[in-house]
mmCIF file of C-alpha atoms in Angstrom:
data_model
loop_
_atom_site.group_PDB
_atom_site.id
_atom_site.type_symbol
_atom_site.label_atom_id
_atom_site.label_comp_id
_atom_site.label_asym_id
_atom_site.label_seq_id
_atom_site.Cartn_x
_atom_site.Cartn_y
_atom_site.Cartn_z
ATOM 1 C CA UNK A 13 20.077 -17.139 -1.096
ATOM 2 C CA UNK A 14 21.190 -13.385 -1.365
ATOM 3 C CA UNK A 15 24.780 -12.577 -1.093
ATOM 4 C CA UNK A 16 26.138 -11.731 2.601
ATOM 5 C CA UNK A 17 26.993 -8.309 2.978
ATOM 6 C CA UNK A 18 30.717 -7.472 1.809
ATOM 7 C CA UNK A 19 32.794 -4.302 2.854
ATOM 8 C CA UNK A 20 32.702 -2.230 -0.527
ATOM 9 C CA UNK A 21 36.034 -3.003 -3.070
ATOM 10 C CA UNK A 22 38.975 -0.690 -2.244
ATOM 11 C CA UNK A 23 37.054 0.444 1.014
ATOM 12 C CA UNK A 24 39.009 1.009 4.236
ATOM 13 C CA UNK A 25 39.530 -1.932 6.661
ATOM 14 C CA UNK A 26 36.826 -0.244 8.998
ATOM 15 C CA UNK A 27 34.208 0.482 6.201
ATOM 16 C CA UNK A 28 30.819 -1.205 7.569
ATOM 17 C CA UNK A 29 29.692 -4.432 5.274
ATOM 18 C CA UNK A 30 26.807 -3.663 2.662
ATOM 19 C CA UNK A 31 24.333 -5.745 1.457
ATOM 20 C CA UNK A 32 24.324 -6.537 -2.717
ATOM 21 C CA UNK A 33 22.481 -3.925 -4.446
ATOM 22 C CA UNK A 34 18.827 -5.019 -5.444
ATOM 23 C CA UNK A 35 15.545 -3.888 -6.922
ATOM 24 C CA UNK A 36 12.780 -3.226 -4.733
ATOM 25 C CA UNK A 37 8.815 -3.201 -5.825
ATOM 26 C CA UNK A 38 6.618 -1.609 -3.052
ATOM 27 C CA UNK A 39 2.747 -3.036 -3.846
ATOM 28 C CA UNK A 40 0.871 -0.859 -2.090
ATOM 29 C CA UNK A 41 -3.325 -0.951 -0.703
ATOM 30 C CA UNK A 42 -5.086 1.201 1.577
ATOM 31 C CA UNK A 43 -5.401 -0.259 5.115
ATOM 32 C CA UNK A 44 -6.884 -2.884 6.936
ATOM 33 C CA UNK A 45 -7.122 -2.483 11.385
ATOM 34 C CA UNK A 46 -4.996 -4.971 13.666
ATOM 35 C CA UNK A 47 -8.082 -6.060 14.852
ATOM 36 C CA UNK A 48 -12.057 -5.773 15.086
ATOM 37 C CA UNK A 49 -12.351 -4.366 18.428
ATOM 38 C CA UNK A 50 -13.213 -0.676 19.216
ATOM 39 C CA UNK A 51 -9.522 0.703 20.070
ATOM 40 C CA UNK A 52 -8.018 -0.972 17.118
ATOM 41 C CA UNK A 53 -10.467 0.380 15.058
ATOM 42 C CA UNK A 54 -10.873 3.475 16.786
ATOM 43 C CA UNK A 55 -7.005 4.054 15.418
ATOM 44 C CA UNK A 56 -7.601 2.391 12.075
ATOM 45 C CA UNK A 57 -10.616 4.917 11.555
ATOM 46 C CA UNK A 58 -9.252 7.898 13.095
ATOM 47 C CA UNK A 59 -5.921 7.831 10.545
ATOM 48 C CA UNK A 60 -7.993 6.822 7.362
ATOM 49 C CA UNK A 61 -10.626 10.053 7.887
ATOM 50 C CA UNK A 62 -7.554 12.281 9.078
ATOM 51 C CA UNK A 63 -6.084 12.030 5.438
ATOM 52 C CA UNK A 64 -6.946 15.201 3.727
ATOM 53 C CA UNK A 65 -6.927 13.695 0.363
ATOM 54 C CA UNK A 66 -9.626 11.649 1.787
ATOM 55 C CA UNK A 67 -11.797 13.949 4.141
ATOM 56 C CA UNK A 68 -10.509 18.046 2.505
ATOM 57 C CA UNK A 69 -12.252 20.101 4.755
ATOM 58 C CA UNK A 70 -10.118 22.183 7.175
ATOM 59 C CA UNK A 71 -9.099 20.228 10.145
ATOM 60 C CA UNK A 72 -9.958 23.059 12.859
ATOM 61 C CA UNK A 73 -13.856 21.900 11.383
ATOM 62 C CA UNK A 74 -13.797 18.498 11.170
ATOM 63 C CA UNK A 75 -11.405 17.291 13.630
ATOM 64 C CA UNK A 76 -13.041 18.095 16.693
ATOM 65 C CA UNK A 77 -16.529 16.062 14.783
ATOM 66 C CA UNK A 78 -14.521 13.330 13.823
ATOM 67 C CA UNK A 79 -12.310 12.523 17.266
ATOM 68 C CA UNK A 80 -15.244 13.405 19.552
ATOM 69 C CA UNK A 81 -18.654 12.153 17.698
ATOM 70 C CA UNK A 82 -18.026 9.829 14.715
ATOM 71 C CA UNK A 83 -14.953 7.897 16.527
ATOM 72 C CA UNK A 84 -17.423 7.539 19.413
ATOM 73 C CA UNK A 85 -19.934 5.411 17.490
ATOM 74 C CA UNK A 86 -18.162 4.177 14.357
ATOM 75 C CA UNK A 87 -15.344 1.865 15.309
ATOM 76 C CA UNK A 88 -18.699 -0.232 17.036
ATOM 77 C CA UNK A 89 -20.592 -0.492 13.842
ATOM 78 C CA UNK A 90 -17.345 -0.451 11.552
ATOM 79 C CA UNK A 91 -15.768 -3.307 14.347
ATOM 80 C CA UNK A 92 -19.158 -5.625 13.721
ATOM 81 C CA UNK A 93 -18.589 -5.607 9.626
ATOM 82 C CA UNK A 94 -15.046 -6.397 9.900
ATOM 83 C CA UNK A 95 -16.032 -9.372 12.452
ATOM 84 C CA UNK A 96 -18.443 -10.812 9.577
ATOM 85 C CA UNK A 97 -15.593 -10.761 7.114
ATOM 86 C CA UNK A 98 -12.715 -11.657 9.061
ATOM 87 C CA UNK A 99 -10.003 -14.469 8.618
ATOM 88 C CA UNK A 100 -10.048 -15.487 12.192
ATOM 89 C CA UNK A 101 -8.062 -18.980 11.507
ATOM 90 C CA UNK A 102 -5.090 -16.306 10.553
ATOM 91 C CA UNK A 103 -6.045 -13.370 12.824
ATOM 92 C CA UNK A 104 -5.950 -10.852 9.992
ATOM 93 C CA UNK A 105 -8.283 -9.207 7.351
ATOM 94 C CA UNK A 106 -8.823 -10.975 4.235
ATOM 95 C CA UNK A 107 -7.763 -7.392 2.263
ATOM 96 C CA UNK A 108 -4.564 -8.320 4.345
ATOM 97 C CA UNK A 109 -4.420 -12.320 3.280
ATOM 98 C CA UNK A 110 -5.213 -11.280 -0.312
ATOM 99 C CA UNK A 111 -2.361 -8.743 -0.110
ATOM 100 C CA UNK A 112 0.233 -11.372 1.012
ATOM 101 C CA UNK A 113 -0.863 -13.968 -1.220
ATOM 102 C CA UNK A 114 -0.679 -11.228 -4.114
ATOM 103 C CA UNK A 115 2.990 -10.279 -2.681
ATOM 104 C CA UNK A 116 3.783 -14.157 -2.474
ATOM 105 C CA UNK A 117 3.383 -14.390 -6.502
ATOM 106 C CA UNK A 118 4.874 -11.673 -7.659
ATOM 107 C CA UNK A 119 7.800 -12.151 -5.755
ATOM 108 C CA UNK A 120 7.848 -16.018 -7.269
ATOM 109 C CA UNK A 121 7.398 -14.929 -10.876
ATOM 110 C CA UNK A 122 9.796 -11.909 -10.095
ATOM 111 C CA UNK A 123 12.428 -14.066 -8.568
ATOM 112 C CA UNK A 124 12.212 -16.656 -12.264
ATOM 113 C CA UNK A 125 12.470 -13.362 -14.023
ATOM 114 C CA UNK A 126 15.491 -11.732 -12.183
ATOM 115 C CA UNK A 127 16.904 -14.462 -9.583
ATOM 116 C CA UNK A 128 17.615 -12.526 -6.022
ATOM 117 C CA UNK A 129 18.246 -9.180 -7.501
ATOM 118 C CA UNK A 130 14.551 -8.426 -6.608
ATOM 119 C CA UNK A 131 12.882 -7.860 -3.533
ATOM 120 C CA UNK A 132 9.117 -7.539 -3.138
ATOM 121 C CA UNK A 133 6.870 -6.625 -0.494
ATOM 122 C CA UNK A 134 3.689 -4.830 0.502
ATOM 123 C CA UNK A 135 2.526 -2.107 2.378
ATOM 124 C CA UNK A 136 -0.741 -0.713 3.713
ATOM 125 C CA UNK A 137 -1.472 3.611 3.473
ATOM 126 C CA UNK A 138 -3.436 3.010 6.650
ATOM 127 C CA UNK A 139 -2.732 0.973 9.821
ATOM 128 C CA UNK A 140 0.261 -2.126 9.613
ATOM 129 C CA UNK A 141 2.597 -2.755 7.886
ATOM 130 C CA UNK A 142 3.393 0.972 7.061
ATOM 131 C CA UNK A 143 4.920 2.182 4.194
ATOM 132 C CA UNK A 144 7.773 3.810 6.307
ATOM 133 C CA UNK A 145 8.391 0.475 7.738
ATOM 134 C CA UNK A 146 8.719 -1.253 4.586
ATOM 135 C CA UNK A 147 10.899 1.450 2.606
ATOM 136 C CA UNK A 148 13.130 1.350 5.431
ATOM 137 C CA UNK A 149 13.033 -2.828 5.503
ATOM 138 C CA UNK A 150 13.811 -2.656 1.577
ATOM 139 C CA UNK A 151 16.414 -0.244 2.186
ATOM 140 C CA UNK A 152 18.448 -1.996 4.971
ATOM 141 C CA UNK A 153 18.364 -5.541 2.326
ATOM 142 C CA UNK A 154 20.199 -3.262 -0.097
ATOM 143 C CA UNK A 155 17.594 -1.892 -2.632
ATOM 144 C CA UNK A 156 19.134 0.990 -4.566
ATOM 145 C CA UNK A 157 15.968 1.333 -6.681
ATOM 146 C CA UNK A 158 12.285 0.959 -5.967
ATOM 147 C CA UNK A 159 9.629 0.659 -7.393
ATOM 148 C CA UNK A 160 6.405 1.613 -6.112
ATOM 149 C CA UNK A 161 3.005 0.182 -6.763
ATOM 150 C CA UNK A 162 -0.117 1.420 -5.668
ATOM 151 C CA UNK A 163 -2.600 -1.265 -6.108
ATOM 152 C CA UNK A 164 -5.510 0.948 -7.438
ATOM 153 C CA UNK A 165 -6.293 0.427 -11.433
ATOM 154 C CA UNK A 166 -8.026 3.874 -12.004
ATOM 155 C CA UNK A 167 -6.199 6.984 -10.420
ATOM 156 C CA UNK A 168 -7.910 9.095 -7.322
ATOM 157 C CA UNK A 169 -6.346 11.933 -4.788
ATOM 158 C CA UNK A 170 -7.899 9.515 -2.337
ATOM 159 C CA UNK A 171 -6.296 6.169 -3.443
ATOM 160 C CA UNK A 172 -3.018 6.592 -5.405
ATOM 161 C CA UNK A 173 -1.782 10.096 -4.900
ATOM 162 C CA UNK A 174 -2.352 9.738 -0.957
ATOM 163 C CA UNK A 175 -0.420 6.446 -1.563
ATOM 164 C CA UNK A 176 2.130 8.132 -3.276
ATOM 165 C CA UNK A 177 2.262 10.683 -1.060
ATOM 166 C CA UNK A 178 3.069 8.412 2.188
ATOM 167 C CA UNK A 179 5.942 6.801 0.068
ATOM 168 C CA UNK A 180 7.432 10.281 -0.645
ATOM 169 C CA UNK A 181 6.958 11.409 3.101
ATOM 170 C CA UNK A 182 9.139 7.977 4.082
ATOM 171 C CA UNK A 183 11.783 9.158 1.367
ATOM 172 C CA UNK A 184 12.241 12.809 3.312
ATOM 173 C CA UNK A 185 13.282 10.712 6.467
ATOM 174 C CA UNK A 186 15.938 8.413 4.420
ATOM 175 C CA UNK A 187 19.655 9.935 4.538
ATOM 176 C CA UNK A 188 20.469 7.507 1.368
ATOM 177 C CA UNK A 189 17.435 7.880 -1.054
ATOM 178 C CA UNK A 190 17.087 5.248 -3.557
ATOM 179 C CA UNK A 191 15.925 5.913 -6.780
ATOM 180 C CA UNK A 192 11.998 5.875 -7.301
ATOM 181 C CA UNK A 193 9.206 5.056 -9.521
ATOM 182 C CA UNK A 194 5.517 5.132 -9.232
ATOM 183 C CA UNK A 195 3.568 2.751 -11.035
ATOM 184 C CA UNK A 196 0.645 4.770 -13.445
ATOM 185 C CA UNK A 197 -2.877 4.182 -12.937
ATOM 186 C CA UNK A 198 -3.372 0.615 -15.217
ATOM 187 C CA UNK A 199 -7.660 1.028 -15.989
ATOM 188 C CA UNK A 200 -7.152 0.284 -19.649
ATOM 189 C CA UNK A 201 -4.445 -1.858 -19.613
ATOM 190 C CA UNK A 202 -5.136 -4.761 -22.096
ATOM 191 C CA UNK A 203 -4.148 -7.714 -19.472
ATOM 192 C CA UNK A 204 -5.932 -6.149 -16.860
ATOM 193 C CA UNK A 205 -9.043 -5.689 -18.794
ATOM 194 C CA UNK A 206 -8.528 -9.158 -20.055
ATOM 195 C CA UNK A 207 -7.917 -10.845 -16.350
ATOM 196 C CA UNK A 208 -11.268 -8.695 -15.550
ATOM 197 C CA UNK A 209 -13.223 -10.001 -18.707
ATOM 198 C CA UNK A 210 -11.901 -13.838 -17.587
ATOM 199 C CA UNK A 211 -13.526 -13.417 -14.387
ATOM 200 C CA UNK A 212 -16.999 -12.573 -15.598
ATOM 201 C CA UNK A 213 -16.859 -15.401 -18.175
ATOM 202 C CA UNK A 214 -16.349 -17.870 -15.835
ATOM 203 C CA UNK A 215 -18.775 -17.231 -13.412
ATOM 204 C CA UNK A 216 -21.364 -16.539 -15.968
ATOM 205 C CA UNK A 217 -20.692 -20.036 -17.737
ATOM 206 C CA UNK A 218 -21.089 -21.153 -13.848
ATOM 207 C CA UNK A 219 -24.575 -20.005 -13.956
ATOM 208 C CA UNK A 220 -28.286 -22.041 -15.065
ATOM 209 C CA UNK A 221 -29.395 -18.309 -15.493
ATOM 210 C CA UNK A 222 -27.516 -15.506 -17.657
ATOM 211 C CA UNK A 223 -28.085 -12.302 -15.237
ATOM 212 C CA UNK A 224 -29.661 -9.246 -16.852
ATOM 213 C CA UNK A 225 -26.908 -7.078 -16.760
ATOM 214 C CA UNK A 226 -23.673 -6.664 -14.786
ATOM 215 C CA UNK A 227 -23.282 -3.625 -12.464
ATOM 216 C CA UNK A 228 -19.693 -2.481 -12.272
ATOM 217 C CA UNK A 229 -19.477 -0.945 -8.814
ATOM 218 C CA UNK A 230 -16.331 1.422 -7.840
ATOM 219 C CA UNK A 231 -16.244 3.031 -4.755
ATOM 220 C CA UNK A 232 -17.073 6.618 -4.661
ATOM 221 C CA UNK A 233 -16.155 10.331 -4.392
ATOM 222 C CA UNK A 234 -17.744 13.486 -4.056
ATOM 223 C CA UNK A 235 -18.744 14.875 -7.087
ATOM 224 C CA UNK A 236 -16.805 18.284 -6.071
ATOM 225 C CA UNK A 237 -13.504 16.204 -6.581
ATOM 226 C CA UNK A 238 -14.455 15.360 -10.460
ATOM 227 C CA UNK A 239 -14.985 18.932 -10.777
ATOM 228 C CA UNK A 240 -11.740 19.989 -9.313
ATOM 229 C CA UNK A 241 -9.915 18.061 -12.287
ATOM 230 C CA UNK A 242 -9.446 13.909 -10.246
ATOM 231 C CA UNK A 243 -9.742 11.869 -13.152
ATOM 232 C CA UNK A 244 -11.201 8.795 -11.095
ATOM 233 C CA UNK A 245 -14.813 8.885 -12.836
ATOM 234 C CA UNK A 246 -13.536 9.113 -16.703
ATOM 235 C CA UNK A 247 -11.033 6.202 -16.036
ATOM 236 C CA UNK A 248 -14.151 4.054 -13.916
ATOM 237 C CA UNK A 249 -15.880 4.892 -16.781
ATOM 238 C CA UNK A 250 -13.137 3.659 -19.521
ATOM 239 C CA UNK A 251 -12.672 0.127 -17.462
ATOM 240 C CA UNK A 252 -16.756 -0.170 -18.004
ATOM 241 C CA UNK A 253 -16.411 0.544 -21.753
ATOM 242 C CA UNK A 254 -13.046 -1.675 -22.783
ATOM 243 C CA UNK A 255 -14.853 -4.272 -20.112
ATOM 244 C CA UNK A 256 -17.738 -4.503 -22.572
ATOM 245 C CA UNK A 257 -15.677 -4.440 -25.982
ATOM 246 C CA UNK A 258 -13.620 -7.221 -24.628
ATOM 247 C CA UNK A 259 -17.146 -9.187 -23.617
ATOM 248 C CA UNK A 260 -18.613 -8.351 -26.888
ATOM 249 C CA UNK A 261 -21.580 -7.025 -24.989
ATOM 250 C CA UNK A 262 -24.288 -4.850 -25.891
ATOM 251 C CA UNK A 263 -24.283 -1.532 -23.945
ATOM 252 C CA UNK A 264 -27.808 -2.637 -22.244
ATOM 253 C CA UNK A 265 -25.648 -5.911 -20.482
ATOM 254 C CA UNK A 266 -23.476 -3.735 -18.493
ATOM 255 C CA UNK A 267 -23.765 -0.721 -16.022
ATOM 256 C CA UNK A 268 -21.481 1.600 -14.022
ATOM 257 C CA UNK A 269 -22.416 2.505 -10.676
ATOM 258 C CA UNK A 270 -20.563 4.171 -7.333
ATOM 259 C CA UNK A 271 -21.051 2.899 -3.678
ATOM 260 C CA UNK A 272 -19.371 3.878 -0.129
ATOM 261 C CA UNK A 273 -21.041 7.332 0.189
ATOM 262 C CA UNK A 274 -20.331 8.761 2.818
ATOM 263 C CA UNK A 275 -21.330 12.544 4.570
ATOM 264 C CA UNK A 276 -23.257 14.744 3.391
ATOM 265 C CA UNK A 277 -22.113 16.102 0.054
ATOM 266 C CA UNK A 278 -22.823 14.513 -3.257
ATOM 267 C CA UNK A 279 -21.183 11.903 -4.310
ATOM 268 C CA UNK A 280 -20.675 10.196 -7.890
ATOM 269 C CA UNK A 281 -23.873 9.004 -9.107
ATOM 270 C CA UNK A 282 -26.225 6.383 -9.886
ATOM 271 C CA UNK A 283 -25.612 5.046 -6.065
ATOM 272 C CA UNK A 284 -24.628 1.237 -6.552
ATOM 273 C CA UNK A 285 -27.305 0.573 -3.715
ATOM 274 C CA UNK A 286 -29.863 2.771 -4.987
ATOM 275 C CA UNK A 287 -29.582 2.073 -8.952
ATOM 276 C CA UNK A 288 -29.834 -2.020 -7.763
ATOM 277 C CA UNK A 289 -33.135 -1.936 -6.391
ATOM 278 C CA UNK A 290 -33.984 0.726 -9.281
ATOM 279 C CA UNK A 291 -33.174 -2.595 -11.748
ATOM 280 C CA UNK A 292 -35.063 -4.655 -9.777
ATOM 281 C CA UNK A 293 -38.333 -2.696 -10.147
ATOM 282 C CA UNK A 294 -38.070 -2.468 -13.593
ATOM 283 C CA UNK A 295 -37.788 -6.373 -14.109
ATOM 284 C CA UNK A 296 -34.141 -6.893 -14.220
ATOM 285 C CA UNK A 297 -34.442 -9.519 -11.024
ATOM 286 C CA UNK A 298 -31.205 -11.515 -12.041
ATOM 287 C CA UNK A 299 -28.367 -9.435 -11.615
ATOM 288 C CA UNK A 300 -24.335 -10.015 -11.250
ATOM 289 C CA UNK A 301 -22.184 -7.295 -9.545
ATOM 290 C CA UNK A 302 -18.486 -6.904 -10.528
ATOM 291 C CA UNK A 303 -15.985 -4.528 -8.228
ATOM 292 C CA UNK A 304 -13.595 -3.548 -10.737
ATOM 293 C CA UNK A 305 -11.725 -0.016 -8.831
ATOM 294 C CA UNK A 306 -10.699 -2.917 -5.840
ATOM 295 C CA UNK A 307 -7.502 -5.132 -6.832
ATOM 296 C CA UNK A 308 -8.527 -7.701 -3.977
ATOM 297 C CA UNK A 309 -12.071 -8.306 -1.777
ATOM 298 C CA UNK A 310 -12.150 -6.131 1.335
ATOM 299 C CA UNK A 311 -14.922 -4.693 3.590
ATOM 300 C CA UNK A 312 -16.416 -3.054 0.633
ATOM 301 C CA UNK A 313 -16.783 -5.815 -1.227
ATOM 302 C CA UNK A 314 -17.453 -8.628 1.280
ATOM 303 C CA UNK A 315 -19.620 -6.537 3.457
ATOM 304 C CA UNK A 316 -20.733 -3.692 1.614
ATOM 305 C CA UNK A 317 -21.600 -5.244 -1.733
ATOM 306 C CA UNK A 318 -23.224 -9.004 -0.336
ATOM 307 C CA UNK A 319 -24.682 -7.202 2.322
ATOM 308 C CA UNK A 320 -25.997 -3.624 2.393
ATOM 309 C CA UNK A 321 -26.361 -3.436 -1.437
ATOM 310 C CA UNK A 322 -27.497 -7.569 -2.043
ATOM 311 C CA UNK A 323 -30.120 -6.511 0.597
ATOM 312 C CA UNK A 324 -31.524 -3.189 -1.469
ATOM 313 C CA UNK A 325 -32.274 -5.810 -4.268
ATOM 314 C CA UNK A 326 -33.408 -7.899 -2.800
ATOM 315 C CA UNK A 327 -35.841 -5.721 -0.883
ATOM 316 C CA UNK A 328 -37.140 -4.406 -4.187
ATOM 317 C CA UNK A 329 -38.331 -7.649 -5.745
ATOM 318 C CA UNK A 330 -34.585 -8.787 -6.745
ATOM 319 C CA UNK A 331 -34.181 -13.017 -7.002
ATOM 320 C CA UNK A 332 -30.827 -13.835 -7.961
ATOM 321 C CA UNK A 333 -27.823 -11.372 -6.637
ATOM 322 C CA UNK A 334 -24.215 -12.712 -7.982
ATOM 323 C CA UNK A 335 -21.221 -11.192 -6.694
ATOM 324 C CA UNK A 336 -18.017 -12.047 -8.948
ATOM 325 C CA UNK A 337 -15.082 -11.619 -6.412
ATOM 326 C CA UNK A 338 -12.201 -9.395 -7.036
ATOM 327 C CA UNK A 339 -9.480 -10.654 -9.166
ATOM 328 C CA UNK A 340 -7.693 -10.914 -5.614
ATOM 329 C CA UNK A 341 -4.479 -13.316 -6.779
ATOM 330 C CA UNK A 342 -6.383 -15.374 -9.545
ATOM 331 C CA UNK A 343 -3.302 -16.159 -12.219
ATOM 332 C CA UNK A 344 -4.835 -13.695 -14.544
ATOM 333 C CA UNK A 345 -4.345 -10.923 -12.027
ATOM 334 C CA UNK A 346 -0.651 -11.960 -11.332
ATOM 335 C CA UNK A 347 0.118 -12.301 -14.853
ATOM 336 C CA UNK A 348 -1.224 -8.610 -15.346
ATOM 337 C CA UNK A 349 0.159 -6.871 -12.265
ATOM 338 C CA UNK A 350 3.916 -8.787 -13.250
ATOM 339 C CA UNK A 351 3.501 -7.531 -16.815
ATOM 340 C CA UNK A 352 3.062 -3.600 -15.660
ATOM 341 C CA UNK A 353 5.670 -4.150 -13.592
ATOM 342 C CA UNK A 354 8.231 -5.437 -15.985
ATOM 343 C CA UNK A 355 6.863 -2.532 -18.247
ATOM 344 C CA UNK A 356 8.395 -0.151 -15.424
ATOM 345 C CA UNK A 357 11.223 -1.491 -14.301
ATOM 346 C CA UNK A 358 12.758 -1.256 -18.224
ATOM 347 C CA UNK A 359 16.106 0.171 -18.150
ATOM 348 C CA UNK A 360 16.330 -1.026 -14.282
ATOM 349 C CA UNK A 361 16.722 -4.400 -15.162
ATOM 350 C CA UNK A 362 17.540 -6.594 -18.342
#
């Protein structure tokens, strides 16, 4: 158990009691709703598209479209793919189960490592439990020094930097700051690519029929963003590449593609749901689909990908669609995301 908190050495009679000094690690993902219904996800919806690193255009433009035409429509539609996905025996999203079980590890393999001088949690960028509310949790048990982990292998304004950029908005508000790292983007890190590499293997030896090729499907971005220096596409790219290499694959076996377009600028291209039923008219009818830019399975992958994108294939003459889940907590995973964290808590720790 962690030590009770003590009134500091030498301190005056009336100093308050402090808690030990620890190590925090913040794992950070982007959101999940409280719920499926339209006000929850009215909220949920209406503080994901509000992010500027997410949606740039200037708010006097798209704030009236958003709060008075899309948030009139899409927390019905949105509300009726999180009900097909949702963990209803534990009232939650399974981006939200995956996230605590993922938490839950770490926190056991941190605790062999370092006994109680670590505490970890999670947060979520959008909608419960907020980063705010976690800093300031981590803060009051006595962590000193933090380390926070956005949960996103390749880097994006949209993903990590807004991530980061919560966590340093919680800071301003803290009289006491701790000190801070960031975790790097980790898309060519040799475990990771590894834990990735396990996962195809061992669905593929699962199946009577090798697919044609594996699609490696990251969510999207406008291609505006590439151009305005985010290194998100060269990195998705990279992850496809040292994926292959580590298979031992020709080029031909594996594919990169981008899904979750959304508006009407373009986005990253080939479209995952397009370039699927492209493969499927030229023969390639037994296909697996990998998600490698999500670090556990959410409404992108559960809905998006075995629904919207299984159905393109399948439309277009496709037989066999195989989804290989995220890595989600497989030991693999934990094993990687422990090993970038020890890497960045050096000189923190011994």
């Amino acid at each position: 158990m962690p030590d009770a908190p003590k009134r500091p050495t030498h301190a005056p009679a009336d100093h308050p009691a402090l808690p030990g000094e620890k190590v925090g690690i913040l794992l950070a993902n982007l959101g999940t709703p409280d719920n499926y219904d339209y006000w929850s996800m009215r909220r949920y919806l209406s503080e994901f598209l509000s992010d500027q690193r997410v949606i740039d255009y200037p708010k006097w433009k798209w704030q009236p479209l958003l709060q008075m035409v899309i948030l009139s429509k899409r927390p019905f539609t949105s509300g009726a793919a999180y009900k097909s996905i949702w963990n209803h025996e534990a009232g939650e999203s399974p981006l939200m189960t995956i996230t605590k079980q993922q938490s839950a590890k770490i926190a056991e393999t941190m605790r062999q490592h370092y006994g109680d001088r670590v505490m970890v949690d999670h947060a979520m960028r959008y909608g419960n439990p907020s980063t705010k509310s976690r800093l300031r949790a981590m803060i009051d048990a006595g962590c000193r020094k933090i380390l926070f982990f956005p949960l996103y292998p390749q880097y994006a304004g949209a993903t990590t930097a807004t991530a980061n950029d919560a966590f340093f908005r919680a800071l301003m508000d803290e009289k006491w700051q701790p000190a801070t790292r960031t975790v790097p983007p980790y898309f060519d890190q040799p475990a990771y690519i590894d834990a990735l590499a396990q996962s195809v293997e061992r669905t593929y030896d699962g199946l009577q029929t090798r697919p044609d090729i594996l699609v490696c499907s990251y969510h999207g971005l406008p291609i505006r963003y590439l151009t305005e220096g985010d290194p998100y596409h060269c990195q998705c790219q990279k992850t496809t590449r040292l994926l292959k290499e580590r298979l031992g694959w020709e080029d031909a076996a594996i594919t990169t593609t981008f899904q979750s377009q959304f508006g009407p600028e373009e986005w990253l291209q080939p479209y995952t749901v397009q370039e699927v039923a492209r493969l499927a008219k030229q023969g390639k009818t037994n296909i697996a689909v990998c998600a490698p830019a999500f670090s556990a399975d959410c409404i992108e992958t559960l809905e998006e990908i075995n629904e919207e994108i299984k159905d393109s294939f399948v439309a277009a003459g496709g037989q066999t669609f195989t989804y290989i889940p995220c890595l989600n907590d497989d030991d693999a995973h934990i094993s990687a995301l422990t090993q970038i964290i020890d890497e960045n808590l050096q000189g923190w720790l011994s």
